[in-house]
Amino acid sequence: MRKESRRVLVIGATGQIGSELTPYLRKIYGSSNVIAGYHKRKPSGTLAKGPSVYVDVCDRRSIEEAVKKYDIDTVYHMAAILSAAGEKNPQLAWKVNVEGLYNVLEAAREYDLRVFWPSSIAVFGPKTPKYNVPQDTILCPTTMYGVTKVTGELLCKYYIDKYGIDVRGVRYPGIISSETLPGGGTTDYAVEMFYAAIEHKKYVCFVREDTVLPMMYMPDAIKAAIMLMNADRSKLTYMVGYNVSGMSFSAGELAAEIKKHVPDFEVEYKPDFRQKIADTWPKTIDDSVARKEWGWKPDWDLKSMVKDMLEKLKKKILHY
Ligand code: NAD
Ligand code: SER
């Protein structure tokens, strides 16, 4: 019989999501039971207070060594190359996102690991409906990142069906957070805008003012991962690639909400190559399947998120 989850490895722990997910998991399972798996950037600050280990997902041995050394039973696999960075280096995106996931799944097969692996709204493409995208829809992305996420969803499903591996995951929208800057995505403007506002600098936004994308605040992103990992497996008909919705707004609406708190905040819109990516993604997501199968419901909306982000960044950057 499977033992209770108690020894967790977070791969990609120093990234945008990992850097907040890891401390959260440490509160649940105890600091010494959650290992921060890092690659290029070593853990610092609170993240450095618990155990950490170097893991390169492209090197299966390094995953297996960490699993054996720390007697791991659950992996949160957060390592990836995101959409904009992936367009600059598609070969690396395939290697890290697909071969890396394959290595994690093989380790899961060998060592009976449970895995959380996030997909993305990048699985959708220009042929996908723009509004209220259903769970089952056209998955024809035009970015390498999207291609790797569709491949990843299929690979996970194969391992679930063939080997009975317990892999679970959601399709995250753009994640907004204050701890660590995002690592090269198309939705990065929604975080960068806050930093500019706090420092009273003009923000040059790389998408048009009317660009609407689905977004989610970090506490909801963490909540989704934990809820899904704790859900009753017998109720999960998809296991991976669950649509989850947080909020949707245009770049202009976000700037206007920030401006309510920082009246001198100014944004100039100068779309670059990321506009083309944003234009292929949907604007709103139907997450009724996640709501029905594991009780998903977001807590944050645009107004509450903006207020909280500004408070957190004021403390972090301006120290008050
Ligand atoms: P991030 O870019 O901030 O962090 C990714 C981490 O992966 C980094 O710490 C990096 O060092 C690490 N990494 C890169 N190559 C590696 C390798 N070869 N071996 C081990 N680690 C390696 O990404 P994130 O925003 O924290 O995203 C985490 C997961 O969530 C990814 O799967 C991403 O696709 C998914 N996701 C994120 C968002 C978002 O808006 N942040 C949205 C949708 C999905
Ligand atoms: N935020 C991510 C990106 O823009 C979506 O997966 O790449």
mmCIF file of C-alpha atoms and ligand atoms in Angstrom:
data_model
loop_
_atom_site.group_PDB
_atom_site.id
_atom_site.type_symbol
_atom_site.label_atom_id
_atom_site.label_comp_id
_atom_site.label_asym_id
_atom_site.label_seq_id
_atom_site.Cartn_x
_atom_site.Cartn_y
_atom_site.Cartn_z
ATOM 1 C CA MET A 1 0.000 0.000 0.000
ATOM 2 C CA ARG A 2 1.228 3.508 -0.824
ATOM 3 C CA LYS A 3 2.633 5.387 2.168
ATOM 4 C CA GLU A 4 1.257 8.860 2.987
ATOM 5 C CA SER A 5 3.009 11.690 1.104
ATOM 6 C CA ARG A 6 5.803 12.868 3.346
ATOM 7 C CA ARG A 7 9.008 13.365 1.348
ATOM 8 C CA VAL A 8 8.591 15.908 -1.411
ATOM 9 C CA LEU A 9 11.005 17.063 -4.120
ATOM 10 C CA VAL A 10 10.200 20.332 -5.876
ATOM 11 C CA ILE A 11 12.094 20.463 -9.176
ATOM 12 C CA GLY A 12 12.517 24.047 -10.398
ATOM 13 C CA ALA A 13 12.162 25.271 -6.812
ATOM 14 C CA THR A 14 13.852 28.616 -7.419
ATOM 15 C CA GLY A 15 11.517 29.583 -10.284
ATOM 16 C CA GLN A 16 8.485 31.861 -10.062
ATOM 17 C CA ILE A 17 6.054 29.213 -8.792
ATOM 18 C CA GLY A 18 8.548 26.881 -7.079
ATOM 19 C CA SER A 19 9.918 29.672 -4.891
ATOM 20 C CA GLU A 20 6.479 30.124 -3.262
ATOM 21 C CA LEU A 21 5.209 26.556 -3.554
ATOM 22 C CA THR A 22 8.241 25.101 -1.733
ATOM 23 C CA PRO A 23 7.851 27.162 1.489
ATOM 24 C CA TYR A 24 4.102 26.438 1.412
ATOM 25 C CA LEU A 25 4.716 22.677 1.164
ATOM 26 C CA ARG A 26 7.273 22.962 3.983
ATOM 27 C CA LYS A 27 4.565 24.411 6.219
ATOM 28 C CA ILE A 28 2.388 21.372 5.468
ATOM 29 C CA TYR A 29 4.954 18.538 5.549
ATOM 30 C CA GLY A 30 7.719 20.033 7.680
ATOM 31 C CA SER A 31 10.786 21.875 6.474
ATOM 32 C CA SER A 32 13.122 18.875 6.404
ATOM 33 C CA ASN A 33 10.657 16.849 4.303
ATOM 34 C CA VAL A 34 10.483 19.210 1.334
ATOM 35 C CA ILE A 35 13.612 19.351 -0.794
ATOM 36 C CA ALA A 36 14.212 22.336 -3.067
ATOM 37 C CA GLY A 37 15.539 21.003 -6.373
ATOM 38 C CA TYR A 38 17.466 23.789 -8.080
ATOM 39 C CA HIS A 39 19.259 24.074 -11.402
ATOM 40 C CA LYS A 40 21.150 27.273 -12.277
ATOM 41 C CA ARG A 41 19.946 29.517 -9.451
ATOM 42 C CA LYS A 42 20.663 28.274 -5.902
ATOM 43 C CA PRO A 43 18.021 28.770 -3.193
ATOM 44 C CA SER A 44 18.350 31.984 -1.179
ATOM 45 C CA GLY A 45 16.359 33.692 1.586
ATOM 46 C CA THR A 46 13.603 31.552 3.161
ATOM 47 C CA LEU A 47 14.064 28.902 0.491
ATOM 48 C CA ALA A 48 17.615 28.290 1.729
ATOM 49 C CA LYS A 49 16.320 27.449 5.218
ATOM 50 C CA GLY A 50 15.398 23.878 4.219
ATOM 51 C CA PRO A 51 17.241 21.123 2.343
ATOM 52 C CA SER A 52 18.130 21.573 -1.303
ATOM 53 C CA VAL A 53 19.686 19.519 -4.081
ATOM 54 C CA TYR A 54 20.947 20.141 -7.618
ATOM 55 C CA VAL A 55 18.655 18.539 -10.204
ATOM 56 C CA ASP A 56 18.951 18.745 -13.970
ATOM 57 C CA VAL A 57 15.793 17.217 -15.468
ATOM 58 C CA CYS A 58 17.700 16.503 -18.664
ATOM 59 C CA ASP A 59 19.942 14.156 -16.674
ATOM 60 C CA ARG A 60 17.861 11.267 -15.338
ATOM 61 C CA ARG A 61 20.587 10.199 -12.944
ATOM 62 C CA SER A 62 20.450 13.518 -11.107
ATOM 63 C CA ILE A 63 16.684 13.066 -10.560
ATOM 64 C CA GLU A 64 17.153 9.496 -9.360
ATOM 65 C CA GLU A 65 20.029 10.410 -7.055
ATOM 66 C CA ALA A 66 17.905 13.091 -5.382
ATOM 67 C CA VAL A 67 14.946 10.695 -5.086
ATOM 68 C CA LYS A 68 17.100 7.999 -3.492
ATOM 69 C CA LYS A 69 19.103 10.314 -1.246
ATOM 70 C CA TYR A 70 15.997 11.944 0.254
ATOM 71 C CA ASP A 71 13.626 8.955 0.040
ATOM 72 C CA ILE A 72 11.203 11.002 -2.065
ATOM 73 C CA ASP A 73 7.622 9.845 -2.692
ATOM 74 C CA THR A 74 6.155 12.959 -4.358
ATOM 75 C CA VAL A 75 7.596 15.279 -7.011
ATOM 76 C CA TYR A 76 6.315 18.705 -7.963
ATOM 77 C CA HIS A 77 7.921 19.059 -11.383
ATOM 78 C CA MET A 78 8.055 22.829 -12.039
ATOM 79 C CA ALA A 79 11.092 23.004 -14.315
ATOM 80 C CA ALA A 80 10.387 24.390 -17.779
ATOM 81 C CA ILE A 81 11.351 26.881 -20.450
ATOM 82 C CA LEU A 82 8.398 29.257 -20.843
ATOM 83 C CA SER A 83 6.770 30.613 -23.998
ATOM 84 C CA ALA A 84 8.866 33.665 -24.903
ATOM 85 C CA ALA A 85 12.171 32.044 -23.873
ATOM 86 C CA GLY A 86 11.055 28.944 -25.780
ATOM 87 C CA GLU A 87 10.634 30.906 -29.010
ATOM 88 C CA LYS A 88 14.196 32.166 -28.625
ATOM 89 C CA ASN A 89 15.512 28.633 -28.112
ATOM 90 C CA PRO A 90 12.941 26.045 -29.260
ATOM 91 C CA GLN A 91 15.493 23.199 -29.115
ATOM 92 C CA LEU A 92 16.172 23.860 -25.426
ATOM 93 C CA ALA A 93 12.412 24.148 -24.736
ATOM 94 C CA TRP A 94 11.825 20.692 -26.255
ATOM 95 C CA LYS A 95 14.758 19.201 -24.322
ATOM 96 C CA VAL A 96 13.809 20.598 -20.912
ATOM 97 C CA ASN A 97 10.019 20.430 -21.258
ATOM 98 C CA VAL A 98 9.602 17.091 -23.045
ATOM 99 C CA GLU A 99 12.764 15.069 -22.360
ATOM 100 C CA GLY A 100 12.805 16.468 -18.803
ATOM 101 C CA LEU A 101 9.205 15.370 -18.222
ATOM 102 C CA TYR A 102 9.964 11.958 -19.756
ATOM 103 C CA ASN A 103 12.846 11.564 -17.281
ATOM 104 C CA VAL A 104 10.614 12.527 -14.354
ATOM 105 C CA LEU A 105 7.918 10.083 -15.486
ATOM 106 C CA GLU A 106 10.496 7.307 -15.877
ATOM 107 C CA ALA A 107 11.770 8.041 -12.358
ATOM 108 C CA ALA A 108 8.123 7.958 -11.177
ATOM 109 C CA ARG A 109 7.704 4.524 -12.790
ATOM 110 C CA GLU A 110 10.912 3.211 -11.233
ATOM 111 C CA TYR A 111 10.447 4.659 -7.731
ATOM 112 C CA ASP A 112 6.628 4.745 -7.468
ATOM 113 C CA LEU A 113 6.460 8.529 -7.209
ATOM 114 C CA ARG A 114 3.396 10.739 -7.299
ATOM 115 C CA VAL A 115 3.892 13.714 -9.633
ATOM 116 C CA PHE A 116 2.394 17.178 -10.031
ATOM 117 C CA TRP A 117 3.184 18.610 -13.464
ATOM 118 C CA PRO A 118 1.628 21.854 -14.703
ATOM 119 C CA SER A 119 0.525 22.390 -18.254
ATOM 120 C CA SER A 120 -0.492 25.821 -19.519
ATOM 121 C CA ILE A 121 -3.025 27.858 -21.455
ATOM 122 C CA ALA A 122 -0.301 27.706 -24.125
ATOM 123 C CA VAL A 123 -1.756 24.329 -25.213
ATOM 124 C CA PHE A 124 -4.424 26.414 -26.961
ATOM 125 C CA GLY A 125 -3.856 28.055 -30.331
ATOM 126 C CA PRO A 126 -5.487 30.251 -32.944
ATOM 127 C CA LYS A 127 -8.133 27.615 -33.788
ATOM 128 C CA THR A 128 -9.250 27.270 -30.142
ATOM 129 C CA PRO A 129 -12.367 29.279 -29.160
ATOM 130 C CA LYS A 130 -11.361 32.617 -27.603
ATOM 131 C CA TYR A 131 -13.993 32.676 -24.855
ATOM 132 C CA ASN A 132 -14.875 30.094 -22.200
ATOM 133 C CA VAL A 133 -12.556 27.476 -23.651
ATOM 134 C CA PRO A 134 -13.972 24.088 -22.678
ATOM 135 C CA GLN A 135 -11.862 21.298 -21.143
ATOM 136 C CA ASP A 136 -11.940 19.311 -24.377
ATOM 137 C CA THR A 137 -11.137 21.531 -27.321
ATOM 138 C CA ILE A 138 -8.768 22.063 -30.245
ATOM 139 C CA LEU A 139 -5.134 21.879 -29.074
ATOM 140 C CA CYS A 140 -3.112 23.259 -31.988
ATOM 141 C CA PRO A 141 -0.567 25.670 -30.468
ATOM 142 C CA THR A 142 1.835 27.651 -32.637
ATOM 143 C CA THR A 143 4.645 28.076 -30.059
ATOM 144 C CA MET A 144 7.248 25.444 -29.190
ATOM 145 C CA TYR A 145 6.250 25.908 -25.527
ATOM 146 C CA GLY A 146 2.644 25.053 -26.425
ATOM 147 C CA VAL A 147 3.774 22.074 -28.489
ATOM 148 C CA THR A 148 5.765 20.771 -25.488
ATOM 149 C CA LYS A 149 2.790 21.220 -23.161
ATOM 150 C CA VAL A 150 0.386 19.322 -25.465
ATOM 151 C CA THR A 151 3.046 16.602 -25.822
ATOM 152 C CA GLY A 152 3.475 16.596 -22.038
ATOM 153 C CA GLU A 153 -0.249 16.159 -21.414
ATOM 154 C CA LEU A 154 -0.327 13.192 -23.820
ATOM 155 C CA LEU A 155 2.828 11.697 -22.288
ATOM 156 C CA CYS A 156 1.395 11.936 -18.781
ATOM 157 C CA LYS A 157 -1.856 10.320 -19.926
ATOM 158 C CA TYR A 158 0.154 7.494 -21.486
ATOM 159 C CA TYR A 159 2.028 6.848 -18.223
ATOM 160 C CA ILE A 160 -1.205 6.987 -16.235
ATOM 161 C CA ASP A 161 -2.947 4.471 -18.526
ATOM 162 C CA LYS A 162 0.016 2.182 -19.191
ATOM 163 C CA TYR A 163 1.716 2.140 -15.780
ATOM 164 C CA GLY A 164 -0.913 3.484 -13.385
ATOM 165 C CA ILE A 165 1.379 6.363 -12.358
ATOM 166 C CA ASP A 166 -0.333 9.029 -10.253
ATOM 167 C CA VAL A 167 0.458 12.182 -12.260
ATOM 168 C CA ARG A 168 -1.784 15.207 -11.846
ATOM 169 C CA GLY A 169 -1.780 18.702 -13.266
ATOM 170 C CA VAL A 170 -3.580 21.833 -14.322
ATOM 171 C CA ARG A 171 -3.316 24.216 -17.257
ATOM 172 C CA TYR A 172 -2.128 27.324 -15.453
ATOM 173 C CA PRO A 173 -2.996 30.749 -16.845
ATOM 174 C CA GLY A 174 -0.417 33.566 -16.486
ATOM 175 C CA ILE A 175 0.712 33.598 -12.847
ATOM 176 C CA ILE A 176 1.042 36.897 -10.986
ATOM 177 C CA SER A 177 3.271 36.940 -7.916
ATOM 178 C CA SER A 178 5.567 39.098 -5.808
ATOM 179 C CA GLU A 179 8.330 36.767 -4.605
ATOM 180 C CA THR A 180 10.228 35.866 -7.792
ATOM 181 C CA LEU A 181 10.048 37.519 -11.196
ATOM 182 C CA PRO A 182 8.625 35.336 -13.976
ATOM 183 C CA GLY A 183 11.099 33.416 -16.089
ATOM 184 C CA GLY A 184 10.474 34.385 -19.724
ATOM 185 C CA GLY A 185 6.773 34.052 -20.471
ATOM 186 C CA THR A 186 4.302 36.037 -22.559
ATOM 187 C CA THR A 187 2.312 37.019 -19.474
ATOM 188 C CA ASP A 188 5.358 38.555 -17.701
ATOM 189 C CA TYR A 189 4.043 42.102 -18.306
ATOM 190 C CA ALA A 190 1.317 41.472 -15.716
ATOM 191 C CA VAL A 191 4.033 41.168 -13.044
ATOM 192 C CA GLU A 192 6.551 43.679 -14.411
ATOM 193 C CA MET A 193 3.895 46.411 -14.378
ATOM 194 C CA PHE A 194 3.724 46.247 -10.565
ATOM 195 C CA TYR A 195 7.478 46.651 -10.125
ATOM 196 C CA ALA A 196 7.469 49.736 -12.367
ATOM 197 C CA ALA A 197 4.497 51.217 -10.483
ATOM 198 C CA ILE A 198 6.124 50.692 -7.063
ATOM 199 C CA GLU A 199 9.318 52.366 -8.282
ATOM 200 C CA HIS A 200 7.335 55.211 -9.926
ATOM 201 C CA LYS A 201 8.771 54.378 -13.331
ATOM 202 C CA LYS A 202 6.975 54.413 -16.659
ATOM 203 C CA TYR A 203 6.266 50.863 -17.841
ATOM 204 C CA VAL A 204 6.750 50.000 -21.499
ATOM 205 C CA CYS A 205 4.298 47.162 -22.037
ATOM 206 C CA PHE A 206 5.130 44.577 -24.703
ATOM 207 C CA VAL A 207 1.511 43.782 -25.561
ATOM 208 C CA ARG A 208 -1.313 46.049 -26.744
ATOM 209 C CA GLU A 209 -3.525 47.777 -24.197
ATOM 210 C CA ASP A 210 -6.564 45.719 -25.315
ATOM 211 C CA THR A 211 -4.789 42.341 -24.923
ATOM 212 C CA VAL A 212 -6.908 40.146 -22.654
ATOM 213 C CA LEU A 213 -5.408 36.959 -21.199
ATOM 214 C CA PRO A 214 -6.388 34.556 -18.417
ATOM 215 C CA MET A 215 -4.360 35.155 -15.237
ATOM 216 C CA MET A 216 -4.160 33.796 -11.699
ATOM 217 C CA TYR A 217 -2.730 35.092 -8.427
ATOM 218 C CA MET A 218 -0.035 32.922 -6.838
ATOM 219 C CA PRO A 219 -2.058 31.882 -3.739
ATOM 220 C CA ASP A 220 -4.695 30.440 -6.089
ATOM 221 C CA ALA A 221 -2.003 28.712 -8.181
ATOM 222 C CA ILE A 222 -0.645 27.016 -5.050
ATOM 223 C CA LYS A 223 -4.149 26.200 -3.832
ATOM 224 C CA ALA A 224 -4.956 24.514 -7.164
ATOM 225 C CA ALA A 225 -1.835 22.324 -6.986
ATOM 226 C CA ILE A 226 -2.443 21.238 -3.384
ATOM 227 C CA MET A 227 -6.188 20.660 -3.884
ATOM 228 C CA LEU A 228 -5.601 18.526 -6.955
ATOM 229 C CA MET A 229 -2.843 16.501 -5.277
ATOM 230 C CA ASN A 230 -5.142 15.861 -2.302
ATOM 231 C CA ALA A 231 -8.197 15.020 -4.413
ATOM 232 C CA ASP A 232 -9.778 11.576 -4.429
ATOM 233 C CA ARG A 233 -8.216 9.837 -7.443
ATOM 234 C CA SER A 234 -11.389 7.862 -8.165
ATOM 235 C CA LYS A 235 -13.172 11.160 -8.940
ATOM 236 C CA LEU A 236 -10.533 12.367 -11.424
ATOM 237 C CA THR A 237 -11.357 11.484 -15.002
ATOM 238 C CA TYR A 238 -8.619 13.674 -16.552
ATOM 239 C CA MET A 239 -5.760 13.648 -13.988
ATOM 240 C CA VAL A 240 -3.677 16.140 -16.006
ATOM 241 C CA GLY A 241 -4.377 19.250 -18.028
ATOM 242 C CA TYR A 242 -7.317 20.558 -15.980
ATOM 243 C CA ASN A 243 -8.504 23.991 -17.085
ATOM 244 C CA VAL A 244 -8.363 26.346 -14.086
ATOM 245 C CA SER A 245 -9.545 29.920 -14.203
ATOM 246 C CA GLY A 246 -8.625 32.823 -11.961
ATOM 247 C CA MET A 247 -9.385 36.154 -13.629
ATOM 248 C CA SER A 248 -9.190 37.704 -17.102
ATOM 249 C CA PHE A 249 -8.356 41.319 -17.852
ATOM 250 C CA SER A 250 -6.708 43.462 -20.505
ATOM 251 C CA ALA A 251 -3.284 45.041 -19.999
ATOM 252 C CA GLY A 252 -5.084 48.398 -19.922
ATOM 253 C CA GLU A 253 -7.518 47.240 -17.227
ATOM 254 C CA LEU A 254 -4.610 46.052 -15.074
ATOM 255 C CA ALA A 255 -2.819 49.395 -15.502
ATOM 256 C CA ALA A 256 -6.039 51.256 -14.581
ATOM 257 C CA GLU A 257 -6.494 49.168 -11.415
ATOM 258 C CA ILE A 258 -2.862 49.813 -10.382
ATOM 259 C CA LYS A 259 -3.350 53.521 -11.113
ATOM 260 C CA LYS A 260 -6.119 53.647 -8.469
ATOM 261 C CA HIS A 261 -3.354 53.005 -5.903
ATOM 262 C CA VAL A 262 -0.454 54.726 -7.697
ATOM 263 C CA PRO A 263 -2.028 57.742 -9.450
ATOM 264 C CA ASP A 264 1.160 58.822 -11.287
ATOM 265 C CA PHE A 265 1.625 55.375 -12.868
ATOM 266 C CA GLU A 266 2.170 55.572 -16.626
ATOM 267 C CA VAL A 267 2.207 52.850 -19.282
ATOM 268 C CA GLU A 268 3.300 53.013 -22.882
ATOM 269 C CA TYR A 269 2.268 50.151 -25.163
ATOM 270 C CA LYS A 270 4.944 48.895 -27.568
ATOM 271 C CA PRO A 271 4.021 45.367 -28.719
ATOM 272 C CA ASP A 272 6.931 43.055 -29.591
ATOM 273 C CA PHE A 273 7.121 39.394 -30.735
ATOM 274 C CA ARG A 274 5.178 38.323 -27.635
ATOM 275 C CA GLN A 275 2.032 40.038 -28.959
ATOM 276 C CA LYS A 276 1.828 37.384 -31.665
ATOM 277 C CA ILE A 277 1.942 34.655 -29.001
ATOM 278 C CA ALA A 278 -0.658 36.402 -26.821
ATOM 279 C CA ASP A 279 -2.987 36.727 -29.827
ATOM 280 C CA THR A 280 -3.061 32.935 -30.223
ATOM 281 C CA TRP A 281 -4.214 32.310 -26.634
ATOM 282 C CA PRO A 282 -7.796 32.472 -25.362
ATOM 283 C CA LYS A 283 -9.218 35.243 -23.214
ATOM 284 C CA THR A 284 -11.387 33.263 -20.801
ATOM 285 C CA ILE A 285 -11.381 29.664 -19.581
ATOM 286 C CA ASP A 286 -14.209 27.323 -18.631
ATOM 287 C CA ASP A 287 -12.993 25.404 -15.574
ATOM 288 C CA SER A 288 -16.255 23.640 -14.740
ATOM 289 C CA VAL A 289 -14.651 20.171 -14.967
ATOM 290 C CA ALA A 290 -12.050 21.064 -12.278
ATOM 291 C CA ARG A 291 -14.823 22.571 -10.162
ATOM 292 C CA LYS A 292 -16.908 19.402 -10.465
ATOM 293 C CA GLU A 293 -14.164 16.780 -10.083
ATOM 294 C CA TRP A 294 -12.041 18.271 -7.287
ATOM 295 C CA GLY A 295 -13.905 21.329 -6.022
ATOM 296 C CA TRP A 296 -11.723 24.011 -7.651
ATOM 297 C CA LYS A 297 -12.691 27.642 -6.993
ATOM 298 C CA PRO A 298 -10.391 30.692 -7.105
ATOM 299 C CA ASP A 299 -10.277 33.158 -4.189
ATOM 300 C CA TRP A 300 -8.749 36.215 -5.907
ATOM 301 C CA ASP A 301 -10.022 38.718 -8.461
ATOM 302 C CA LEU A 302 -8.346 41.692 -10.174
ATOM 303 C CA LYS A 303 -9.191 44.197 -7.420
ATOM 304 C CA SER A 304 -8.079 42.066 -4.450
ATOM 305 C CA MET A 305 -4.979 40.801 -6.284
ATOM 306 C CA VAL A 306 -3.757 44.305 -7.219
ATOM 307 C CA LYS A 307 -4.182 45.565 -3.648
ATOM 308 C CA ASP A 308 -2.307 42.584 -2.184
ATOM 309 C CA MET A 309 0.484 42.654 -4.806
ATOM 310 C CA LEU A 310 1.172 46.330 -4.150
ATOM 311 C CA GLU A 311 1.228 45.803 -0.374
ATOM 312 C CA LYS A 312 3.635 42.846 -0.713
ATOM 313 C CA LEU A 313 5.951 44.667 -3.141
ATOM 314 C CA LYS A 314 6.000 47.801 -0.992
ATOM 315 C CA LYS A 315 7.269 45.663 1.890
ATOM 316 C CA LYS A 316 9.760 43.827 -0.315
ATOM 317 C CA ILE A 317 11.165 46.733 -2.324
ATOM 318 C CA LEU A 318 10.511 49.828 -0.256
ATOM 319 C CA HIS A 319 10.710 48.000 3.136
ATOM 320 C CA TYR A 320 7.426 49.301 4.558
HETATM 321 P P1 NAD B 1 10.222 29.615 -14.117
HETATM 322 O O1 NAD B 1 10.827 29.834 -15.462
HETATM 323 O O2 NAD B 1 10.090 30.754 -13.214
HETATM 324 O O3 NAD B 1 11.026 28.485 -13.360
HETATM 325 C C1 NAD B 1 11.405 27.310 -13.993
HETATM 326 C C2 NAD B 1 12.546 26.696 -13.241
HETATM 327 O O4 NAD B 1 13.024 25.582 -14.002
HETATM 328 C C3 NAD B 1 13.741 27.635 -13.017
HETATM 329 O O5 NAD B 1 14.047 27.674 -11.655
HETATM 330 C C4 NAD B 1 14.858 26.986 -13.813
HETATM 331 O O6 NAD B 1 16.114 27.099 -13.169
HETATM 332 C C5 NAD B 1 14.428 25.531 -13.818
HETATM 333 N N1 NAD B 1 15.042 24.752 -14.888
HETATM 334 C C6 NAD B 1 15.299 25.129 -16.164
HETATM 335 N N2 NAD B 1 15.940 24.139 -16.800
HETATM 336 C C7 NAD B 1 16.098 23.126 -15.911
HETATM 337 C C8 NAD B 1 16.673 21.853 -15.970
HETATM 338 N N3 NAD B 1 17.274 21.407 -17.075
HETATM 339 N N4 NAD B 1 16.640 21.075 -14.867
HETATM 340 C C9 NAD B 1 16.054 21.514 -13.741
HETATM 341 N N5 NAD B 1 15.497 22.730 -13.614
HETATM 342 C C10 NAD B 1 15.521 23.525 -14.691
HETATM 343 O O7 NAD B 1 8.828 28.879 -14.353
HETATM 344 P P2 NAD B 1 7.510 28.936 -13.439
HETATM 345 O O8 NAD B 1 6.773 30.138 -13.839
HETATM 346 O O9 NAD B 1 7.856 28.758 -12.026
HETATM 347 O O10 NAD B 1 6.731 27.698 -14.010
HETATM 348 C C11 NAD B 1 6.661 26.455 -13.337
HETATM 349 C C12 NAD B 1 5.797 25.519 -14.162
HETATM 350 O O11 NAD B 1 4.484 26.097 -14.311
HETATM 351 C C13 NAD B 1 6.307 25.290 -15.584
HETATM 352 O O12 NAD B 1 5.990 23.978 -15.986
HETATM 353 C C14 NAD B 1 5.505 26.275 -16.407
HETATM 354 O O13 NAD B 1 5.386 25.856 -17.743
HETATM 355 C C15 NAD B 1 4.179 26.214 -15.682
HETATM 356 N N6 NAD B 1 3.373 27.407 -15.927
HETATM 357 C C16 NAD B 1 3.767 28.616 -15.458
HETATM 358 C C17 NAD B 1 2.998 29.731 -15.720
HETATM 359 C C18 NAD B 1 3.398 31.101 -15.223
HETATM 360 O O14 NAD B 1 2.745 32.080 -15.594
HETATM 361 N N7 NAD B 1 4.419 31.221 -14.372
HETATM 362 C C19 NAD B 1 1.825 29.607 -16.455
HETATM 363 C C20 NAD B 1 1.477 28.372 -16.962
HETATM 364 C C21 NAD B 1 2.240 27.254 -16.668
HETATM 365 N N1 SER B 2 2.802 32.462 -18.280
HETATM 366 C C1 SER B 2 3.191 31.472 -19.213
HETATM 367 C C2 SER B 2 3.876 32.088 -20.391
HETATM 368 O O1 SER B 2 3.558 33.215 -20.677
HETATM 369 C C3 SER B 2 1.992 30.684 -19.663
HETATM 370 O O2 SER B 2 2.299 29.351 -19.606
HETATM 371 O O3 SER B 2 4.680 31.453 -20.984
#
